Amino acid sequence: MRVKANEAILASGFLGLMITLFLAFNWAPSVNINAFESPESQRIFYWHVPAAWAAFIAFAVLFVGSALWFFKRSSIGWKMHIAGSEAGLACGLMAVWSGCVWGAAEWGTPWDWEDWRLNTFGLLTLLALFLVLGRQSQPDGVETRDTFSTFGLYGFVLVPLTYVATRIWVIRHPGPVIAGEEGSSISSEMGLVLLIGAISFTTLIIGHILTSMEITKFEQRLERLQKELDGE
Amino acid sequence: MADPVLQLDNVTVRRGMGVVLDNFSLTVNQGECILLEGENGVGKSTIIETAARLLPMESGSVRHHGAVVCDAEGRRIKPPKSFGLTLQKNCLIPSQTVQQRLNNVLALSNRTLDLTGIIESYKIANRRNDKIAHLSGGQQRKVAVISGLLPGMVCEDSRLILLDEPDTGLDDDSVDCLIEHIHMLRNLGHAIVIASHDSRLRQCATRLYNFDASSIQQPNHNATWQVKSDTAQHSFLMTKIGWQLNFDTLVSLQTNWLAALLIMGTLLSIADPLTLSDNELILMGFALAPAFGMGLVGDSVFKILQEQRAIDWWRAQRNNVPNSYFESLLSGILITTIAMQIFIQSVDYQVVIIGGLITLTTSFAVRFLQLSTVRLARSNAVFIRLLTPILILPWGIIVDYCAKL
């Protein structure tokens, strides 16, 4: 059986995720039990942060794809838009879900409607959900692609806003881990597991995006063939 | 030489995944009537809808009376003069009466006129005070056709009249009447573009355009339409029309108000305000929640306009379509007053005004999201409201602020 490159990347990303989970639960040190309400639940951080990181990569792909379609009418751009929105939705939901689990254990509430980072990231995930569900509800055409690309372009404004949100309006969410301030440093073992998680999620998301683009290519080919059969 | 009333300059328009108009150009002068002919899907309706500013273009521009009204850069500028438009779909608001609809068309041209003679000629004078929803399909089409012709019938200076398959569903007498009216309006100097498969309409055309070739002909009809209208100025027209629509249909009562009252009832069912008297933040949240819920339902007039895609007709005519801004503000103020009285047992005028503004801005935001997807083939099925939860964040901040007042 011939294994394609995107399938191999997807599988290695998945394997990396398994390793990350194993290390997170069995090897990574516990945080200071006096500094947290629920120290053990902090281990979900090794899943949550890489998932959010991968979501941002997916949203960047969505943005580039949207721009390529909107300004250049690029077919590859539209495939990137679809792949980016699907991957952004998957990783966004993973980050939101794991964040809610941690929030419920640490803060006593899964969600804070007044926390800017939670809400802007939640909106990004809802935007991805809107793009995925909305696109499936419409016939493919320039009108559909233009409208969803516009949302993809405007939605990307939320990415830098989400990143800087904890610096400007700190309410509950911890500060940035990647490229954060001096006080946000973590131990080397924690950093290693986090790095493995980030690499695994990045690999997985690349594999997912490549696979999704290939599926879209086949769908478009099928659509063309159906139109040929219809005599259009 | 007669002045051009409509110019399509090198227009490229895509629909679906195909290019329907490719660098297409067309000029229609005063006193000209062009009949667009051709097979289904050749682009007749696309020309009409592009001329009416309803379709985005890949290239080119559209001019009315020499002024650009839309172009490939995405500019949409209000046409310098009102124009007549009958689309393939009737685009009527079913809750309006025939008279109200035609009054709206007159208002867009800043004119008033006794319409009796015109609607009698199409044999719907007895239905002028009936709701459009109660008319037959053919009668509704007649209203749509009169709406398209009316700007030309009330204005002496040249107007553009766009008619897409106007004869569809009309009886023979009405088609004869339509042909007579087109002749007379053309002779008055108006520019008319018709898309149709009906060979009877050929007799009123000065140019037959079938995409491969066009031919000039001279219609044998010299009668001219006599304009008898009076001038009338209208300000805040879209808000007035929105208010009237709301008032006639009570749509905001069954949508926005119902949601607000349900929220208030639900909150009352879980907490006794008297036992929460020491928690000002919670009480303020309860007092402002109905106003917020009322706004989240969206603009009630927009809901009416989505029926039969009436919004397309309004979008073609004006950049801003009928709205319920004024009604939203008033409703928000009223529901906040009631909610404050129930939950806080006192009324603070600052909070009441903030409640009104919450409803206004929230419904405006929802309307903006809905308008941004109105181009889609199935705009009601697009899940756009998934984006509205972000409005909870500013609402929460406002509640915090109001609790400290």
PDB file of N, CA and C in Angstrom, chain A residues 69 73 113-116 119-120 123 126-127 129-130 133-134 137-148 151 227, chain B residues 14-17 55-56 58 369 372-373 375-379 381-384 386-390 392-393 396-397 400:
ATOM      1  N   TRP A  69      -7.917  34.048  -2.487  1.00  0.00           N
ATOM      2  CA  TRP A  69      -9.148  33.924  -3.271  1.00  0.00           C
ATOM      3  C   TRP A  69      -9.728  35.299  -3.584  1.00  0.00           C
ATOM      4  N   ARG A  73      -8.416  35.446  -6.998  1.00  0.00           N
ATOM      5  CA  ARG A  73      -9.287  34.383  -7.503  1.00  0.00           C
ATOM      6  C   ARG A  73      -8.514  33.070  -7.646  1.00  0.00           C
ATOM      7  N   TRP A 113     -17.314  35.370  30.866  1.00  0.00           N
ATOM      8  CA  TRP A 113     -17.794  36.187  29.746  1.00  0.00           C
ATOM      9  C   TRP A 113     -17.131  37.559  29.697  1.00  0.00           C
ATOM     10  N   GLU A 114     -16.380  37.912  30.730  1.00  0.00           N
ATOM     11  CA  GLU A 114     -15.753  39.239  30.722  1.00  0.00           C
ATOM     12  C   GLU A 114     -14.254  39.174  30.499  1.00  0.00           C
ATOM     13  N   ASP A 115     -13.735  37.993  30.184  1.00  0.00           N
ATOM     14  CA  ASP A 115     -12.313  37.855  29.900  1.00  0.00           C
ATOM     15  C   ASP A 115     -12.098  37.997  28.392  1.00  0.00           C
ATOM     16  N   TRP A 116     -11.295  38.982  28.012  1.00  0.00           N
ATOM     17  CA  TRP A 116     -11.127  39.299  26.590  1.00  0.00           C
ATOM     18  C   TRP A 116     -10.501  38.151  25.814  1.00  0.00           C
ATOM     19  N   ASN A 119     -12.943  35.322  25.239  1.00  0.00           N
ATOM     20  CA  ASN A 119     -14.026  35.685  24.322  1.00  0.00           C
ATOM     21  C   ASN A 119     -13.551  35.899  22.893  1.00  0.00           C
ATOM     22  N   THR A 120     -12.375  36.503  22.729  1.00  0.00           N
ATOM     23  CA  THR A 120     -11.887  36.702  21.364  1.00  0.00           C
ATOM     24  C   THR A 120     -11.491  35.361  20.742  1.00  0.00           C
ATOM     25  N   LEU A 123     -14.640  33.576  19.902  1.00  0.00           N
ATOM     26  CA  LEU A 123     -15.228  34.125  18.672  1.00  0.00           C
ATOM     27  C   LEU A 123     -14.522  33.582  17.437  1.00  0.00           C
ATOM     28  N   LEU A 126     -15.857  30.232  16.897  1.00  0.00           N
ATOM     29  CA  LEU A 126     -17.217  30.335  16.341  1.00  0.00           C
ATOM     30  C   LEU A 126     -17.173  30.778  14.886  1.00  0.00           C
ATOM     31  N   LEU A 127     -16.202  31.648  14.571  1.00  0.00           N
ATOM     32  CA  LEU A 127     -16.048  32.081  13.180  1.00  0.00           C
ATOM     33  C   LEU A 127     -15.720  30.881  12.290  1.00  0.00           C
ATOM     34  N   LEU A 129     -16.452  27.784  12.961  1.00  0.00           N
ATOM     35  CA  LEU A 129     -17.669  26.956  12.899  1.00  0.00           C
ATOM     36  C   LEU A 129     -18.653  27.537  11.885  1.00  0.00           C
ATOM     37  N   PHE A 130     -18.790  28.869  11.910  1.00  0.00           N
ATOM     38  CA  PHE A 130     -19.661  29.552  10.947  1.00  0.00           C
ATOM     39  C   PHE A 130     -19.194  29.280   9.516  1.00  0.00           C
ATOM     40  N   LEU A 133     -19.898  25.390   8.702  1.00  0.00           N
ATOM     41  CA  LEU A 133     -21.328  25.073   8.552  1.00  0.00           C
ATOM     42  C   LEU A 133     -21.980  25.920   7.455  1.00  0.00           C
ATOM     43  N   GLY A 134     -21.633  27.203   7.437  1.00  0.00           N
ATOM     44  CA  GLY A 134     -22.222  28.110   6.452  1.00  0.00           C
ATOM     45  C   GLY A 134     -21.875  27.704   5.033  1.00  0.00           C
ATOM     46  N   SER A 137     -23.872  24.922   3.745  1.00  0.00           N
ATOM     47  CA  SER A 137     -25.292  25.224   3.506  1.00  0.00           C
ATOM     48  C   SER A 137     -25.518  25.918   2.163  1.00  0.00           C
ATOM     49  N   GLN A 138     -24.436  26.330   1.500  1.00  0.00           N
ATOM     50  CA  GLN A 138     -24.580  27.131   0.276  1.00  0.00           C
ATOM     51  C   GLN A 138     -24.074  26.373  -0.946  1.00  0.00           C
ATOM     52  N   PRO A 139     -24.668  26.644  -2.112  1.00  0.00           N
ATOM     53  CA  PRO A 139     -24.077  26.104  -3.335  1.00  0.00           C
ATOM     54  C   PRO A 139     -22.742  26.807  -3.604  1.00  0.00           C
ATOM     55  N   ASP A 140     -21.777  26.047  -4.155  1.00  0.00           N
ATOM     56  CA  ASP A 140     -20.466  26.654  -4.416  1.00  0.00           C
ATOM     57  C   ASP A 140     -20.605  27.674  -5.548  1.00  0.00           C
ATOM     58  N   GLY A 141     -19.958  28.784  -5.384  1.00  0.00           N
ATOM     59  CA  GLY A 141     -20.004  29.823  -6.416  1.00  0.00           C
ATOM     60  C   GLY A 141     -19.214  31.026  -5.944  1.00  0.00           C
ATOM     61  N   VAL A 142     -19.033  31.964  -6.841  1.00  0.00           N
ATOM     62  CA  VAL A 142     -18.234  33.153  -6.506  1.00  0.00           C
ATOM     63  C   VAL A 142     -18.849  33.919  -5.339  1.00  0.00           C
ATOM     64  N   GLU A 143     -20.205  34.029  -5.328  1.00  0.00           N
ATOM     65  CA  GLU A 143     -20.862  34.767  -4.253  1.00  0.00           C
ATOM     66  C   GLU A 143     -20.516  34.139  -2.901  1.00  0.00           C
ATOM     67  N   THR A 144     -20.620  32.802  -2.834  1.00  0.00           N
ATOM     68  CA  THR A 144     -20.330  32.081  -1.587  1.00  0.00           C
ATOM     69  C   THR A 144     -18.867  32.290  -1.200  1.00  0.00           C
ATOM     70  N   ARG A 145     -17.981  32.108  -2.147  1.00  0.00           N
ATOM     71  CA  ARG A 145     -16.552  32.203  -1.841  1.00  0.00           C
ATOM     72  C   ARG A 145     -16.171  33.620  -1.417  1.00  0.00           C
ATOM     73  N   ASP A 146     -16.710  34.622  -2.119  1.00  0.00           N
ATOM     74  CA  ASP A 146     -16.397  36.014  -1.767  1.00  0.00           C
ATOM     75  C   ASP A 146     -16.858  36.334  -0.347  1.00  0.00           C
ATOM     76  N   THR A 147     -18.088  35.929  -0.024  1.00  0.00           N
ATOM     77  CA  THR A 147     -18.636  36.272   1.290  1.00  0.00           C
ATOM     78  C   THR A 147     -17.828  35.616   2.404  1.00  0.00           C
ATOM     79  N   PHE A 148     -17.540  34.323   2.261  1.00  0.00           N
ATOM     80  CA  PHE A 148     -16.817  33.632   3.333  1.00  0.00           C
ATOM     81  C   PHE A 148     -15.355  34.083   3.400  1.00  0.00           C
ATOM     82  N   PHE A 151     -15.200  37.176   5.502  1.00  0.00           N
ATOM     83  CA  PHE A 151     -15.211  36.872   6.938  1.00  0.00           C
ATOM     84  C   PHE A 151     -13.856  36.323   7.376  1.00  0.00           C
ATOM     85  N   LYS A 227     -21.010  18.265 -13.880  1.00  0.00           N
ATOM     86  CA  LYS A 227     -21.500  19.308 -14.791  1.00  0.00           C
ATOM     87  C   LYS A 227     -21.325  18.878 -16.242  1.00  0.00           C
TER      88      LYS A 227
ATOM     89  N   ARG B  14     -19.459  37.365 -12.611  1.00  0.00           N
ATOM     90  CA  ARG B  14     -19.510  35.908 -12.433  1.00  0.00           C
ATOM     91  C   ARG B  14     -20.753  35.554 -11.644  1.00  0.00           C
ATOM     92  N   ARG B  15     -21.350  34.444 -11.999  1.00  0.00           N
ATOM     93  CA  ARG B  15     -22.437  33.888 -11.173  1.00  0.00           C
ATOM     94  C   ARG B  15     -22.168  32.407 -11.063  1.00  0.00           C
ATOM     95  N   GLY B  16     -22.318  31.862  -9.854  1.00  0.00           N
ATOM     96  CA  GLY B  16     -21.889  30.481  -9.662  1.00  0.00           C
ATOM     97  C   GLY B  16     -20.402  30.433  -9.942  1.00  0.00           C
ATOM     98  N   MET B  17     -19.938  29.450 -10.690  1.00  0.00           N
ATOM     99  CA  MET B  17     -18.515  29.375 -11.008  1.00  0.00           C
ATOM    100  C   MET B  17     -18.223  29.824 -12.439  1.00  0.00           C
ATOM    101  N   LEU B  55     -25.417  43.139  -8.284  1.00  0.00           N
ATOM    102  CA  LEU B  55     -24.367  42.127  -8.420  1.00  0.00           C
ATOM    103  C   LEU B  55     -22.992  42.779  -8.395  1.00  0.00           C
ATOM    104  N   PRO B  56     -22.050  42.169  -7.668  1.00  0.00           N
ATOM    105  CA  PRO B  56     -20.681  42.695  -7.699  1.00  0.00           C
ATOM    106  C   PRO B  56     -20.023  42.355  -9.041  1.00  0.00           C
ATOM    107  N   GLU B  58     -16.482  41.909 -11.515  1.00  0.00           N
ATOM    108  CA  GLU B  58     -15.040  41.634 -11.538  1.00  0.00           C
ATOM    109  C   GLU B  58     -14.306  42.798 -12.195  1.00  0.00           C
ATOM    110  N   LEU B 369     -24.475  41.897  10.456  1.00  0.00           N
ATOM    111  CA  LEU B 369     -24.025  40.543  10.128  1.00  0.00           C
ATOM    112  C   LEU B 369     -24.949  39.908   9.080  1.00  0.00           C
ATOM    113  N   SER B 372     -24.423  41.326   5.634  1.00  0.00           N
ATOM    114  CA  SER B 372     -23.174  40.922   4.983  1.00  0.00           C
ATOM    115  C   SER B 372     -23.294  39.560   4.298  1.00  0.00           C
ATOM    116  N   THR B 373     -24.347  38.807   4.602  1.00  0.00           N
ATOM    117  CA  THR B 373     -24.502  37.514   3.937  1.00  0.00           C
ATOM    118  C   THR B 373     -25.720  37.498   3.003  1.00  0.00           C
ATOM    119  N   ARG B 375     -26.115  38.397   0.047  1.00  0.00           N
ATOM    120  CA  ARG B 375     -25.822  38.020  -1.345  1.00  0.00           C
ATOM    121  C   ARG B 375     -25.917  36.524  -1.579  1.00  0.00           C
ATOM    122  N   LEU B 376     -25.799  35.760  -0.505  1.00  0.00           N
ATOM    123  CA  LEU B 376     -25.721  34.306  -0.680  1.00  0.00           C
ATOM    124  C   LEU B 376     -27.036  33.727  -1.179  1.00  0.00           C
ATOM    125  N   ALA B 377     -26.922  32.578  -1.860  1.00  0.00           N
ATOM    126  CA  ALA B 377     -28.114  31.954  -2.437  1.00  0.00           C
ATOM    127  C   ALA B 377     -29.110  31.564  -1.348  1.00  0.00           C
ATOM    128  N   ARG B 378     -28.602  31.113  -0.179  1.00  0.00           N
ATOM    129  CA  ARG B 378     -29.489  30.715   0.910  1.00  0.00           C
ATOM    130  C   ARG B 378     -29.071  31.474   2.168  1.00  0.00           C
ATOM    131  N   SER B 379     -29.372  32.773   2.163  1.00  0.00           N
ATOM    132  CA  SER B 379     -28.860  33.619   3.248  1.00  0.00           C
ATOM    133  C   SER B 379     -29.486  33.298   4.603  1.00  0.00           C
ATOM    134  N   ALA B 381     -29.809  30.328   5.727  1.00  0.00           N
ATOM    135  CA  ALA B 381     -29.288  29.044   6.210  1.00  0.00           C
ATOM    136  C   ALA B 381     -27.802  29.110   6.508  1.00  0.00           C
ATOM    137  N   VAL B 382     -27.311  30.310   6.836  1.00  0.00           N
ATOM    138  CA  VAL B 382     -25.856  30.473   6.811  1.00  0.00           C
ATOM    139  C   VAL B 382     -25.211  30.519   8.214  1.00  0.00           C
ATOM    140  N   PHE B 383     -25.972  30.350   9.284  1.00  0.00           N
ATOM    141  CA  PHE B 383     -25.416  30.261  10.644  1.00  0.00           C
ATOM    142  C   PHE B 383     -24.703  31.542  11.086  1.00  0.00           C
ATOM    143  N   ILE B 384     -25.069  32.676  10.510  1.00  0.00           N
ATOM    144  CA  ILE B 384     -24.332  33.901  10.821  1.00  0.00           C
ATOM    145  C   ILE B 384     -24.463  34.287  12.293  1.00  0.00           C
ATOM    146  N   LEU B 386     -24.012  32.601  14.738  1.00  0.00           N
ATOM    147  CA  LEU B 386     -22.984  31.974  15.576  1.00  0.00           C
ATOM    148  C   LEU B 386     -21.995  33.014  16.101  1.00  0.00           C
ATOM    149  N   LEU B 387     -21.896  34.149  15.410  1.00  0.00           N
ATOM    150  CA  LEU B 387     -20.913  35.161  15.804  1.00  0.00           C
ATOM    151  C   LEU B 387     -21.440  36.116  16.869  1.00  0.00           C
ATOM    152  N   THR B 388     -22.712  36.038  17.186  1.00  0.00           N
ATOM    153  CA  THR B 388     -23.281  37.028  18.113  1.00  0.00           C
ATOM    154  C   THR B 388     -22.867  36.863  19.581  1.00  0.00           C
ATOM    155  N   PRO B 389     -22.419  35.668  20.053  1.00  0.00           N
ATOM    156  CA  PRO B 389     -22.045  35.589  21.478  1.00  0.00           C
ATOM    157  C   PRO B 389     -20.980  36.597  21.901  1.00  0.00           C
ATOM    158  N   ILE B 390     -20.179  37.092  20.958  1.00  0.00           N
ATOM    159  CA  ILE B 390     -19.153  38.072  21.334  1.00  0.00           C
ATOM    160  C   ILE B 390     -19.784  39.339  21.913  1.00  0.00           C
ATOM    161  N   ILE B 392     -21.836  39.454  24.200  1.00  0.00           N
ATOM    162  CA  ILE B 392     -22.021  39.307  25.657  1.00  0.00           C
ATOM    163  C   ILE B 392     -20.921  40.061  26.410  1.00  0.00           C
ATOM    164  N   LEU B 393     -19.716  40.079  25.841  1.00  0.00           N
ATOM    165  CA  LEU B 393     -18.582  40.734  26.510  1.00  0.00           C
ATOM    166  C   LEU B 393     -18.843  42.228  26.748  1.00  0.00           C
ATOM    167  N   GLY B 396     -21.587  42.702  29.339  1.00  0.00           N
ATOM    168  CA  GLY B 396     -21.133  42.478  30.715  1.00  0.00           C
ATOM    169  C   GLY B 396     -20.400  43.688  31.270  1.00  0.00           C
ATOM    170  N   ILE B 397     -19.578  44.322  30.423  1.00  0.00           N
ATOM    171  CA  ILE B 397     -18.832  45.511  30.874  1.00  0.00           C
ATOM    172  C   ILE B 397     -19.807  46.653  31.182  1.00  0.00           C
ATOM    173  N   ASP B 400     -21.489  46.040  34.503  1.00  0.00           N
ATOM    174  CA  ASP B 400     -20.557  46.430  35.574  1.00  0.00           C
ATOM    175  C   ASP B 400     -20.606  47.931  35.808  1.00  0.00           C
TER     176      ASP B 400
END
